[in-house]
PDB file of C-alpha atoms in Angstrom:
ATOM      1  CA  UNK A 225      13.299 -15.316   6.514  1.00  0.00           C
ATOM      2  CA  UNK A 226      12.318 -12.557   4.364  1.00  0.00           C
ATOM      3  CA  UNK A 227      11.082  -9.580   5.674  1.00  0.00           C
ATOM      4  CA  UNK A 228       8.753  -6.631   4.748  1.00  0.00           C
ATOM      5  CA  UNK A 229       7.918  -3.300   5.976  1.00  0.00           C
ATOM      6  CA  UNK A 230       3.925  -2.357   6.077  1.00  0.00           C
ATOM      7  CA  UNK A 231       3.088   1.202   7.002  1.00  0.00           C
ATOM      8  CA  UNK A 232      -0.183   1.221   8.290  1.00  0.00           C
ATOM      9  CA  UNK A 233      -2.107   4.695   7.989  1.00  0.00           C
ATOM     10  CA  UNK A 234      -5.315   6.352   9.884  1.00  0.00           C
ATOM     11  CA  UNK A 235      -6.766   8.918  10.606  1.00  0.00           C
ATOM     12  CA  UNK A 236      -5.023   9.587  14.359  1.00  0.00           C
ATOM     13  CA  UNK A 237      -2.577   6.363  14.546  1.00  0.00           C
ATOM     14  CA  UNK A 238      -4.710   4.813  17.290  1.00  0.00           C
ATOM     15  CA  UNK A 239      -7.753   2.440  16.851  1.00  0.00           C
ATOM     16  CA  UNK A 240      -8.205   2.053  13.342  1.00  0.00           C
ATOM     17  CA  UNK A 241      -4.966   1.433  12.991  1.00  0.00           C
ATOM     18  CA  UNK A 242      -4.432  -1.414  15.327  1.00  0.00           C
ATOM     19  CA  UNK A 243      -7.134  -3.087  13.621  1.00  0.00           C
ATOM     20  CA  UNK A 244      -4.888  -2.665  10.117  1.00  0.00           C
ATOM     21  CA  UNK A 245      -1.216  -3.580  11.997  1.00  0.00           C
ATOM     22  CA  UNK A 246      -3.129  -6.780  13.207  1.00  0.00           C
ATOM     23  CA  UNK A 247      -4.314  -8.029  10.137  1.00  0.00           C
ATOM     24  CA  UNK A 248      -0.538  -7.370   8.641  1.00  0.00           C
ATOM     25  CA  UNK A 249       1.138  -9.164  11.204  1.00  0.00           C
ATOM     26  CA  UNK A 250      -1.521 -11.868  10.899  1.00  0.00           C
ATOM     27  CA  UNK A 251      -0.895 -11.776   6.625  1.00  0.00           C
ATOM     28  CA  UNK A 252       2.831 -12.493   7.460  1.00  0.00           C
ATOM     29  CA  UNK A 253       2.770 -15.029   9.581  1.00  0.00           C
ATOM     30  CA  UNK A 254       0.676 -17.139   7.478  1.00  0.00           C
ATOM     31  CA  UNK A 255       2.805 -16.094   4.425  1.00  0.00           C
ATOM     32  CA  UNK A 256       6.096 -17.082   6.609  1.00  0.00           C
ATOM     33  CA  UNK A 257       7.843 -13.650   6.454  1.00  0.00           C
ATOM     34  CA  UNK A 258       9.022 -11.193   8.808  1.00  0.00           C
ATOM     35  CA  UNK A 259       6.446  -8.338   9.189  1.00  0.00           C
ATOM     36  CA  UNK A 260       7.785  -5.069  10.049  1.00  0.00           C
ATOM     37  CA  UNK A 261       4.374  -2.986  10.608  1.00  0.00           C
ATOM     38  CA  UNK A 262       4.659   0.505  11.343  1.00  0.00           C
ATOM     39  CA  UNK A 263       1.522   2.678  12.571  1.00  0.00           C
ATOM     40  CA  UNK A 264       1.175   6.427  11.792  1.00  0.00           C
ATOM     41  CA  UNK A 265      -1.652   8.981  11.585  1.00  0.00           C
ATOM     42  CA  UNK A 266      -2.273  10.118   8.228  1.00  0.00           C
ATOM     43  CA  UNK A 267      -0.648  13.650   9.178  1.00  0.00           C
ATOM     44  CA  UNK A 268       2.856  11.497   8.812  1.00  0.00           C
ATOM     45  CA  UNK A 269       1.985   9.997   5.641  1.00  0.00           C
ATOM     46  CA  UNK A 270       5.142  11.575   3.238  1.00  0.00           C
ATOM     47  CA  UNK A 271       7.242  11.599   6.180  1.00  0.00           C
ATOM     48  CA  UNK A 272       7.108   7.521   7.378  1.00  0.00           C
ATOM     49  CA  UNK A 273       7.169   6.615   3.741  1.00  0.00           C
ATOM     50  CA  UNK A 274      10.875   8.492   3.485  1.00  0.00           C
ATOM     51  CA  UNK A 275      11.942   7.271   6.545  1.00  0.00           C
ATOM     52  CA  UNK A 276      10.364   3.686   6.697  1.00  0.00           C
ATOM     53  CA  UNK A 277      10.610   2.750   2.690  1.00  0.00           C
ATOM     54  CA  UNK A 278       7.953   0.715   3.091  1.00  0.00           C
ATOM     55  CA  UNK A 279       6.772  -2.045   0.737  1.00  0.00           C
ATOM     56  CA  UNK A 280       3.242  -1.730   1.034  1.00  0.00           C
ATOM     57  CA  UNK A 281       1.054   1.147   2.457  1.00  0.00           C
ATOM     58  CA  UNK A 282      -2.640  -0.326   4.203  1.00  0.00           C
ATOM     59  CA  UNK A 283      -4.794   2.745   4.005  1.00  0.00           C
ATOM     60  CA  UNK A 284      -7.310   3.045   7.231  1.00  0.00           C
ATOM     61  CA  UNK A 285      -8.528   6.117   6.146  1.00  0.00           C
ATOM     62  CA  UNK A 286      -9.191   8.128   3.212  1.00  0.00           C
ATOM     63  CA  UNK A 287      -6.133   9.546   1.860  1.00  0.00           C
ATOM     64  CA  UNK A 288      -5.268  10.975  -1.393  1.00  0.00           C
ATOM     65  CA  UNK A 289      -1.547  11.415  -0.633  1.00  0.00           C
ATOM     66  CA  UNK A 290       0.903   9.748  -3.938  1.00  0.00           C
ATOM     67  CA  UNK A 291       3.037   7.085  -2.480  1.00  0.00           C
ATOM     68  CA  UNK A 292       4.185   6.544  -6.190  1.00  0.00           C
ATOM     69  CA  UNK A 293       4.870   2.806  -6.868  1.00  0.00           C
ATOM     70  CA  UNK A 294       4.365   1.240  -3.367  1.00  0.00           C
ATOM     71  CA  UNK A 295       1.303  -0.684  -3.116  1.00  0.00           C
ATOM     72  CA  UNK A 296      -1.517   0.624  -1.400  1.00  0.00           C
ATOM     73  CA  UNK A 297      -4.178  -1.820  -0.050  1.00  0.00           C
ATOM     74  CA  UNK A 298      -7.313   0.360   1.483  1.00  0.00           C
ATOM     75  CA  UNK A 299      -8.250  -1.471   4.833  1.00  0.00           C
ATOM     76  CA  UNK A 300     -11.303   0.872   5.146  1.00  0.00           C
ATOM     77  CA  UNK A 301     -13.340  -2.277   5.373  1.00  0.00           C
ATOM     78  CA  UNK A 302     -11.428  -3.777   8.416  1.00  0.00           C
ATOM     79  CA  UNK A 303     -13.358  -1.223  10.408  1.00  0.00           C
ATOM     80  CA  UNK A 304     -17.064  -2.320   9.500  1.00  0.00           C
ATOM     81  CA  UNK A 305     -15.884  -6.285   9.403  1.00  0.00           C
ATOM     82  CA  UNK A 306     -17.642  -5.934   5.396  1.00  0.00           C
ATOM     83  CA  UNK A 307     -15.182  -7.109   3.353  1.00  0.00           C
ATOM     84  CA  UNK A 308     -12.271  -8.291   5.409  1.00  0.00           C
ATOM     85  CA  UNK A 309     -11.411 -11.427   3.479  1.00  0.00           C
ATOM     86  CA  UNK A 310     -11.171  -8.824   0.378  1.00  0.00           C
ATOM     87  CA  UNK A 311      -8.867  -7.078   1.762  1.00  0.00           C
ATOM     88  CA  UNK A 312      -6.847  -9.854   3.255  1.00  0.00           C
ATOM     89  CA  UNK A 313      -6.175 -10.986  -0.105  1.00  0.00           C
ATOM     90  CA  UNK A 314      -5.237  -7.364  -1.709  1.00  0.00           C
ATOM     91  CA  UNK A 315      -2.677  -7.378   1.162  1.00  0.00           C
ATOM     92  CA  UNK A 316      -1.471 -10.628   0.536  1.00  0.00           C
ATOM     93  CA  UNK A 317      -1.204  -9.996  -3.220  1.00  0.00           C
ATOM     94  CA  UNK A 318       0.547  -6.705  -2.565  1.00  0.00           C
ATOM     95  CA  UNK A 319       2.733  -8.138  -0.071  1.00  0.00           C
ATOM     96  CA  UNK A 320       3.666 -10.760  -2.694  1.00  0.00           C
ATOM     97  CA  UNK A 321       4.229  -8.498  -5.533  1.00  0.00           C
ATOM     98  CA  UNK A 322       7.481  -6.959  -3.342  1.00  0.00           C
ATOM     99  CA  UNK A 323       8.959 -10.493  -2.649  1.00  0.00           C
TER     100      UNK A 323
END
């Protein structure tokens, strides 16, 4: 089974970000893979990407930080339910484009 590390990103590592590590670990299971989902306040941002290597980055908060070419997917909208399936499919995609 192949597997893939998502670093999920907020503003404190708490809430918001639970919402975000959900919806990964839901996104893998349906796509069959092992998700790895790591949860970090945005404060860690440089510091998770060196140590985790992730292959996709799902933005809960506004965050201007370069993760050069990982894929971000901005899961603002997971908060306010608008635009959920939208971002669903941005994570899928972006998981995909790793495999």
């Amino acid at each position: 089974m192949e597997n893939k590390t998502i670093l999920v990103l907020c503003g404190a590592g708490f809430a918001t970000s639970t919402v975000g590590a959900k919806m990964c670990e839901d996104v893998c299971k349906e796509l069959g893979i092992k998700g790895n989902v790591q949860k970090r306040p945005a404060t860690q941002g440089k510091t998770a990407v060196k140590q985790l290597k992730p292959d996709v980055i799902l933005l809960m908060a506004k965050i201007t930080l370069d993760f050069g070419d990982i894929p971000v997917v901005n899961g603002i909208p997971l908060i306010t339910g608008k635009g959920k399936a939208e971002v669903k499919e941005a994570l899928i995609a972006a998981i995909k484009k790793g495999a």
